[in-house]
Amino acid sequence: MLYNLLYPLSEYISIFNVFKYITFRTAYAILTSLALSLYLGPVVIEKLRSLQLSQKTKGYEPETHKAKEGTPTMGGIFIILSAAISTILWADLKNPYVWIILFAFAGTGMIGFYDDYIKTVKKNPEGISPKLKFTLQLVIAIIVAFSVIYADRGANSTKLTFPFFKNLIVDLSYFYAVLAVFIIVGASNAVNLTDGLDGLATMPSVIAFGTFIIFAYVAGNVKFANYLQIIYVPGAGELAIFCGSLVGAGLGFLWFNAYPASVFMGDVGSLSLGAALGTVAVIVKQEIVLAIVGGLFVIETVSVILQVGFFKATKGKRLFRMAPIHHHFELKGWQEPKIIVRFWIVSLVLALIALSTLKLR
Ligand code: 57M
């Protein structure tokens, strides 16, 4: 908004020229959303506490989780508010990608909100039925996928590139929509599965959005995109501001979600963070790189798939003590902060590997 309001005045007031720069606006988007989430955090947490919006445990979690009962959930509300306000303030509101990403983010946030509402207010620990949740996610993802394809009239949006192979580009045409939907829904659920220890989904999300600031910036800049031999996506640079807003909002949330957490993000947070991550990857044409940047979320999801598959194949034997894999380490006796920090380190390493794909091609 500030870009739309103030940059046109730069002819008369030269200082406003600074609003032209995505780097400047991204930096201030990070700071704005960080300040907002640090301010909104205590207000929202107090409200959640007074409404007693905490989740009942299901009864089969590791012993250490019993003490967490009563911790307010749905803190994702202030992640969404802080990041959305900051994005609207600093991004170019004439850019269609800004609205597509905000739709994906807020739309999946509303699904999560509904699920949390059933779990907390209606006191049903199972939440909404998996079928309904999946259907609603599909609806949002399908709208997002076709909007992305429509936004560049299919010029490059249906092409799939492969990290490390610069000349390998496959045009999937409208089948690309199927892939995009899979990525958005998959990322949304993968972050949700990871969100089972204090800060475990938060910091890796911050690292992933931080990495995508760079991917969005270079994809939206014709010189950098040509130099790095990645697909140039006009307008994608504005997503750096959205990603920056999530870095700030995520760090602000982590302030309260750090071990021992005073709030959990709830599905309102985890589903929206994951879907936003998937949507950014789809828009900036780094779909496969997402699996590296968000490798920790992939590992968590694969651990569940393997656990369930192994259980069925062996008629009752378990591969891990419990899935997702963070529970396996808990049951092995690792202290919660140790698991969390080690998983953060894994995320950071994966983000660096993902960034190296820009040069190794
Ligand atoms: C998310 N939610 C946490 C909190 C958070 C198919 C199956 C693998 C599904 C999976 C599942 O239900 N995943 C959904 C897990 C819950 O956290 C709430 O949920 C929100 C995210 N949706 O924001 O509101 C609990 O996690 C802990 N937590 C923290 N700190 C945080 O910052 O400590 C969360 C955030 C919280 C708190 O204790 O109450 C959750 O775990 O329920 N199911 C599982 O993950 C279950 N695994 C399982 O059943 N494994 C089986 C099979 C099916 C693979 C096996 O290994 O044999 C675990 N879920 C629970 N207990 N509740 C098992 C242990």
JSON list of C-alpha atoms and ligand atoms in Angstrom, two decimals, residues 54-62 64-66 68-69 71-76 115-116 119-120 125-126 133 189 191-202 253 257-259 261 263-271 300 303-308 311 318 320-324 326-327 330 336 340, ligand 1:
[
{"chain": "A", "resi": 54, "resn": "SER", "atom": "CA", "xyz": [-6.56, -25.23, 24.71]},
{"chain": "A", "resi": 55, "resn": "GLN", "atom": "CA", "xyz": [-6.51, -28.66, 23.21]},
{"chain": "A", "resi": 56, "resn": "LYS", "atom": "CA", "xyz": [-7.29, -31.83, 25.12]},
{"chain": "A", "resi": 57, "resn": "THR", "atom": "CA", "xyz": [-4.62, -34.52, 24.72]},
{"chain": "A", "resi": 58, "resn": "LYS", "atom": "CA", "xyz": [-5.70, -37.70, 22.97]},
{"chain": "A", "resi": 59, "resn": "GLY", "atom": "CA", "xyz": [-4.29, -39.91, 25.69]},
{"chain": "A", "resi": 60, "resn": "TYR", "atom": "CA", "xyz": [-1.57, -41.81, 23.82]},
{"chain": "A", "resi": 61, "resn": "GLU", "atom": "CA", "xyz": [1.12, -39.13, 23.52]},
{"chain": "A", "resi": 62, "resn": "PRO", "atom": "CA", "xyz": [4.57, -39.38, 25.13]},
{"chain": "A", "resi": 64, "resn": "THR", "atom": "CA", "xyz": [6.12, -35.38, 28.66]},
{"chain": "A", "resi": 65, "resn": "HIS", "atom": "CA", "xyz": [3.15, -34.00, 26.70]},
{"chain": "A", "resi": 66, "resn": "LYS", "atom": "CA", "xyz": [0.69, -34.43, 29.59]},
{"chain": "A", "resi": 68, "resn": "LYS", "atom": "CA", "xyz": [1.38, -29.32, 28.10]},
{"chain": "A", "resi": 69, "resn": "GLU", "atom": "CA", "xyz": [-2.35, -29.76, 28.58]},
{"chain": "A", "resi": 71, "resn": "THR", "atom": "CA", "xyz": [-1.45, -24.51, 26.85]},
{"chain": "A", "resi": 72, "resn": "PRO", "atom": "CA", "xyz": [-3.49, -22.13, 24.68]},
{"chain": "A", "resi": 73, "resn": "THR", "atom": "CA", "xyz": [-3.60, -23.00, 20.99]},
{"chain": "A", "resi": 74, "resn": "MET", "atom": "CA", "xyz": [-4.65, -21.02, 17.87]},
{"chain": "A", "resi": 75, "resn": "GLY", "atom": "CA", "xyz": [-1.68, -18.64, 18.21]},
{"chain": "A", "resi": 76, "resn": "GLY", "atom": "CA", "xyz": [-1.53, -18.84, 14.42]},
{"chain": "A", "resi": 115, "resn": "ASP", "atom": "CA", "xyz": [-10.73, -27.36, 12.91]},
{"chain": "A", "resi": 116, "resn": "ASP", "atom": "CA", "xyz": [-9.29, -25.70, 16.05]},
{"chain": "A", "resi": 119, "resn": "LYS", "atom": "CA", "xyz": [-11.21, -29.16, 18.98]},
{"chain": "A", "resi": 120, "resn": "THR", "atom": "CA", "xyz": [-11.24, -26.39, 21.56]},
{"chain": "A", "resi": 125, "resn": "PRO", "atom": "CA", "xyz": [-10.08, -33.67, 20.11]},
{"chain": "A", "resi": 126, "resn": "GLU", "atom": "CA", "xyz": [-10.48, -35.25, 16.64]},
{"chain": "A", "resi": 133, "resn": "LYS", "atom": "CA", "xyz": [-10.59, -30.96, 5.82]},
{"chain": "A", "resi": 189, "resn": "ASN", "atom": "CA", "xyz": [-0.33, -31.09, 5.81]},
{"chain": "A", "resi": 191, "resn": "VAL", "atom": "CA", "xyz": [3.87, -28.52, 8.30]},
{"chain": "A", "resi": 192, "resn": "ASN", "atom": "CA", "xyz": [0.83, -29.60, 10.34]},
{"chain": "A", "resi": 193, "resn": "LEU", "atom": "CA", "xyz": [2.38, -33.03, 11.04]},
{"chain": "A", "resi": 194, "resn": "THR", "atom": "CA", "xyz": [5.66, -31.41, 12.10]},
{"chain": "A", "resi": 195, "resn": "ASP", "atom": "CA", "xyz": [3.92, -29.13, 14.61]},
{"chain": "A", "resi": 196, "resn": "GLY", "atom": "CA", "xyz": [4.22, -31.44, 17.59]},
{"chain": "A", "resi": 197, "resn": "LEU", "atom": "CA", "xyz": [7.03, -29.94, 19.72]},
{"chain": "A", "resi": 198, "resn": "ASP", "atom": "CA", "xyz": [7.65, -26.36, 20.86]},
{"chain": "A", "resi": 199, "resn": "GLY", "atom": "CA", "xyz": [9.01, -24.33, 17.95]},
{"chain": "A", "resi": 200, "resn": "LEU", "atom": "CA", "xyz": [9.50, -27.44, 15.81]},
{"chain": "A", "resi": 201, "resn": "ALA", "atom": "CA", "xyz": [7.36, -26.19, 12.92]},
{"chain": "A", "resi": 202, "resn": "THR", "atom": "CA", "xyz": [7.97, -22.49, 13.58]},
{"chain": "A", "resi": 253, "resn": "PHE", "atom": "CA", "xyz": [5.48, -16.10, 17.34]},
{"chain": "A", "resi": 257, "resn": "ASN", "atom": "CA", "xyz": [6.26, -20.66, 21.23]},
{"chain": "A", "resi": 258, "resn": "ALA", "atom": "CA", "xyz": [9.89, -21.32, 22.28]},
{"chain": "A", "resi": 259, "resn": "TYR", "atom": "CA", "xyz": [10.32, -24.14, 24.80]},
{"chain": "A", "resi": 261, "resn": "ALA", "atom": "CA", "xyz": [5.78, -22.80, 24.96]},
{"chain": "A", "resi": 263, "resn": "VAL", "atom": "CA", "xyz": [1.14, -20.90, 23.05]},
{"chain": "A", "resi": 264, "resn": "PHE", "atom": "CA", "xyz": [0.80, -23.37, 20.15]},
{"chain": "A", "resi": 265, "resn": "MET", "atom": "CA", "xyz": [-0.02, -22.18, 16.65]},
{"chain": "A", "resi": 266, "resn": "GLY", "atom": "CA", "xyz": [-2.93, -24.61, 16.12]},
{"chain": "A", "resi": 267, "resn": "ASP", "atom": "CA", "xyz": [-4.09, -25.77, 12.71]},
{"chain": "A", "resi": 268, "resn": "VAL", "atom": "CA", "xyz": [-4.92, -22.15, 11.93]},
{"chain": "A", "resi": 269, "resn": "GLY", "atom": "CA", "xyz": [-1.15, -21.57, 11.94]},
{"chain": "A", "resi": 270, "resn": "SER", "atom": "CA", "xyz": [0.27, -24.83, 10.63]},
{"chain": "A", "resi": 271, "resn": "LEU", "atom": "CA", "xyz": [-2.10, -25.33, 7.68]},
{"chain": "A", "resi": 300, "resn": "GLU", "atom": "CA", "xyz": [8.37, -35.96, 9.12]},
{"chain": "A", "resi": 303, "resn": "SER", "atom": "CA", "xyz": [8.21, -41.13, 8.66]},
{"chain": "A", "resi": 304, "resn": "VAL", "atom": "CA", "xyz": [4.41, -41.34, 9.04]},
{"chain": "A", "resi": 305, "resn": "ILE", "atom": "CA", "xyz": [3.95, -43.00, 5.63]},
{"chain": "A", "resi": 306, "resn": "LEU", "atom": "CA", "xyz": [6.69, -45.56, 6.41]},
{"chain": "A", "resi": 307, "resn": "GLN", "atom": "CA", "xyz": [5.30, -46.20, 9.89]},
{"chain": "A", "resi": 308, "resn": "VAL", "atom": "CA", "xyz": [1.78, -46.83, 8.62]},
{"chain": "A", "resi": 311, "resn": "PHE", "atom": "CA", "xyz": [2.59, -51.51, 10.35]},
{"chain": "A", "resi": 318, "resn": "ARG", "atom": "CA", "xyz": [6.41, -50.60, 14.14]},
{"chain": "A", "resi": 320, "resn": "PHE", "atom": "CA", "xyz": [9.70, -46.17, 14.72]},
{"chain": "A", "resi": 321, "resn": "ARG", "atom": "CA", "xyz": [8.69, -46.08, 18.37]},
{"chain": "A", "resi": 322, "resn": "MET", "atom": "CA", "xyz": [6.13, -43.49, 17.27]},
{"chain": "A", "resi": 323, "resn": "ALA", "atom": "CA", "xyz": [5.60, -41.33, 14.18]},
{"chain": "A", "resi": 324, "resn": "PRO", "atom": "CA", "xyz": [6.04, -38.51, 13.19]},
{"chain": "A", "resi": 326, "resn": "HIS", "atom": "CA", "xyz": [10.13, -36.36, 16.53]},
{"chain": "A", "resi": 327, "resn": "HIS", "atom": "CA", "xyz": [8.05, -38.62, 18.82]},
{"chain": "A", "resi": 330, "resn": "GLU", "atom": "CA", "xyz": [11.24, -38.36, 22.51]},
{"chain": "A", "resi": 336, "resn": "GLU", "atom": "CA", "xyz": [12.58, -31.95, 23.92]},
{"chain": "A", "resi": 340, "resn": "ILE", "atom": "CA", "xyz": [13.98, -29.20, 18.50]},
{"chain": "B", "resi": 1, "resn": "57M", "atom": "C1", "xyz": [-0.58, -32.36, 14.36]},
{"chain": "B", "resi": 1, "resn": "57M", "atom": "N1", "xyz": [-0.72, -32.07, 16.70]},
{"chain": "B", "resi": 1, "resn": "57M", "atom": "C2", "xyz": [-0.11, -32.25, 17.90]},
{"chain": "B", "resi": 1, "resn": "57M", "atom": "C3", "xyz": [-1.21, -27.80, 18.55]},
{"chain": "B", "resi": 1, "resn": "57M", "atom": "C4", "xyz": [-0.54, -27.57, 17.25]},
{"chain": "B", "resi": 1, "resn": "57M", "atom": "C5", "xyz": [-1.74, -39.70, 10.83]},
{"chain": "B", "resi": 1, "resn": "57M", "atom": "C6", "xyz": [-1.08, -39.16, 12.06]},
{"chain": "B", "resi": 1, "resn": "57M", "atom": "C7", "xyz": [0.39, -39.27, 11.98]},
{"chain": "B", "resi": 1, "resn": "57M", "atom": "C8", "xyz": [-1.59, -37.72, 12.33]},
{"chain": "B", "resi": 1, "resn": "57M", "atom": "C9", "xyz": [-0.88, -37.02, 13.46]},
{"chain": "B", "resi": 1, "resn": "57M", "atom": "C10", "xyz": [-1.57, -35.75, 13.78]},
{"chain": "B", "resi": 1, "resn": "57M", "atom": "O1", "xyz": [-2.62, -35.73, 14.37]},
{"chain": "B", "resi": 1, "resn": "57M", "atom": "N2", "xyz": [-0.94, -34.62, 13.43]},
{"chain": "B", "resi": 1, "resn": "57M", "atom": "C11", "xyz": [-1.52, -33.32, 13.62]},
{"chain": "B", "resi": 1, "resn": "57M", "atom": "C12", "xyz": [-0.15, -32.90, 15.63]},
{"chain": "B", "resi": 1, "resn": "57M", "atom": "C13", "xyz": [-0.64, -31.35, 19.06]},
{"chain": "B", "resi": 1, "resn": "57M", "atom": "O2", "xyz": [-0.49, -29.98, 18.74]},
{"chain": "B", "resi": 1, "resn": "57M", "atom": "C14", "xyz": [-1.62, -29.25, 18.40]},
{"chain": "B", "resi": 1, "resn": "57M", "atom": "O3", "xyz": [-1.91, -29.40, 17.02]},
{"chain": "B", "resi": 1, "resn": "57M", "atom": "C15", "xyz": [-1.52, -28.21, 16.34]},
{"chain": "B", "resi": 1, "resn": "57M", "atom": "C16", "xyz": [-1.02, -28.49, 14.97]},
{"chain": "B", "resi": 1, "resn": "57M", "atom": "N3", "xyz": [-2.04, -29.11, 14.23]},
{"chain": "B", "resi": 1, "resn": "57M", "atom": "O4", "xyz": [-0.34, -26.22, 17.01]},
{"chain": "B", "resi": 1, "resn": "57M", "atom": "O5", "xyz": [-2.32, -27.00, 18.73]},
{"chain": "B", "resi": 1, "resn": "57M", "atom": "C17", "xyz": [0.24, -31.63, 20.28]},
{"chain": "B", "resi": 1, "resn": "57M", "atom": "O6", "xyz": [1.61, -31.45, 19.90]},
{"chain": "B", "resi": 1, "resn": "57M", "atom": "C18", "xyz": [2.33, -30.86, 20.98]},
{"chain": "B", "resi": 1, "resn": "57M", "atom": "N4", "xyz": [2.89, -29.54, 20.57]},
{"chain": "B", "resi": 1, "resn": "57M", "atom": "C19", "xyz": [3.91, -29.04, 21.31]},
{"chain": "B", "resi": 1, "resn": "57M", "atom": "N5", "xyz": [4.41, -27.79, 20.95]},
{"chain": "B", "resi": 1, "resn": "57M", "atom": "C20", "xyz": [3.93, -27.08, 19.90]},
{"chain": "B", "resi": 1, "resn": "57M", "atom": "O7", "xyz": [4.44, -25.94, 19.62]},
{"chain": "B", "resi": 1, "resn": "57M", "atom": "O8", "xyz": [4.37, -29.63, 22.24]},
{"chain": "B", "resi": 1, "resn": "57M", "atom": "C21", "xyz": [2.38, -28.86, 19.49]},
{"chain": "B", "resi": 1, "resn": "57M", "atom": "C22", "xyz": [2.89, -27.62, 19.14]},
{"chain": "B", "resi": 1, "resn": "57M", "atom": "C23", "xyz": [0.01, -30.67, 21.42]},
{"chain": "B", "resi": 1, "resn": "57M", "atom": "C24", "xyz": [1.33, -30.73, 22.12]},
{"chain": "B", "resi": 1, "resn": "57M", "atom": "O9", "xyz": [1.40, -31.87, 22.91]},
{"chain": "B", "resi": 1, "resn": "57M", "atom": "O10", "xyz": [-1.10, -31.05, 22.18]},
{"chain": "B", "resi": 1, "resn": "57M", "atom": "C25", "xyz": [-0.29, -33.72, 18.27]},
{"chain": "B", "resi": 1, "resn": "57M", "atom": "O11", "xyz": [0.74, -34.41, 18.29]},
{"chain": "B", "resi": 1, "resn": "57M", "atom": "O12", "xyz": [-1.44, -34.08, 18.52]},
{"chain": "B", "resi": 1, "resn": "57M", "atom": "N6", "xyz": [-0.84, -37.87, 14.61]},
{"chain": "B", "resi": 1, "resn": "57M", "atom": "C26", "xyz": [0.16, -37.86, 15.42]},
{"chain": "B", "resi": 1, "resn": "57M", "atom": "O13", "xyz": [1.08, -37.07, 15.31]},
{"chain": "B", "resi": 1, "resn": "57M", "atom": "C27", "xyz": [0.13, -38.91, 16.46]},
{"chain": "B", "resi": 1, "resn": "57M", "atom": "N7", "xyz": [0.94, -40.02, 15.97]},
{"chain": "B", "resi": 1, "resn": "57M", "atom": "C28", "xyz": [0.48, -41.30, 15.85]},
{"chain": "B", "resi": 1, "resn": "57M", "atom": "O14", "xyz": [-0.65, -41.61, 16.21]},
{"chain": "B", "resi": 1, "resn": "57M", "atom": "N8", "xyz": [1.35, -42.20, 15.32]},
{"chain": "B", "resi": 1, "resn": "57M", "atom": "C29", "xyz": [1.02, -43.57, 15.04]},
{"chain": "B", "resi": 1, "resn": "57M", "atom": "C30", "xyz": [0.67, -43.76, 13.54]},
{"chain": "B", "resi": 1, "resn": "57M", "atom": "C31", "xyz": [-0.68, -43.16, 13.19]},
{"chain": "B", "resi": 1, "resn": "57M", "atom": "C32", "xyz": [1.69, -43.21, 12.58]},
{"chain": "B", "resi": 1, "resn": "57M", "atom": "C33", "xyz": [2.23, -44.48, 15.32]},
{"chain": "B", "resi": 1, "resn": "57M", "atom": "O15", "xyz": [3.37, -44.01, 15.36]},
{"chain": "B", "resi": 1, "resn": "57M", "atom": "O16", "xyz": [2.01, -45.68, 15.46]},
{"chain": "B", "resi": 1, "resn": "57M", "atom": "C34", "xyz": [0.68, -38.32, 17.71]},
{"chain": "B", "resi": 1, "resn": "57M", "atom": "N9", "xyz": [-0.28, -37.39, 18.21]},
{"chain": "B", "resi": 1, "resn": "57M", "atom": "C35", "xyz": [-0.46, -37.24, 19.50]},
{"chain": "B", "resi": 1, "resn": "57M", "atom": "N10", "xyz": [0.21, -37.94, 20.35]},
{"chain": "B", "resi": 1, "resn": "57M", "atom": "N11", "xyz": [-1.36, -36.37, 19.97]},
{"chain": "B", "resi": 1, "resn": "57M", "atom": "C36", "xyz": [1.04, -39.39, 18.66]},
{"chain": "B", "resi": 1, "resn": "57M", "atom": "C37", "xyz": [1.23, -38.84, 20.02]}
]
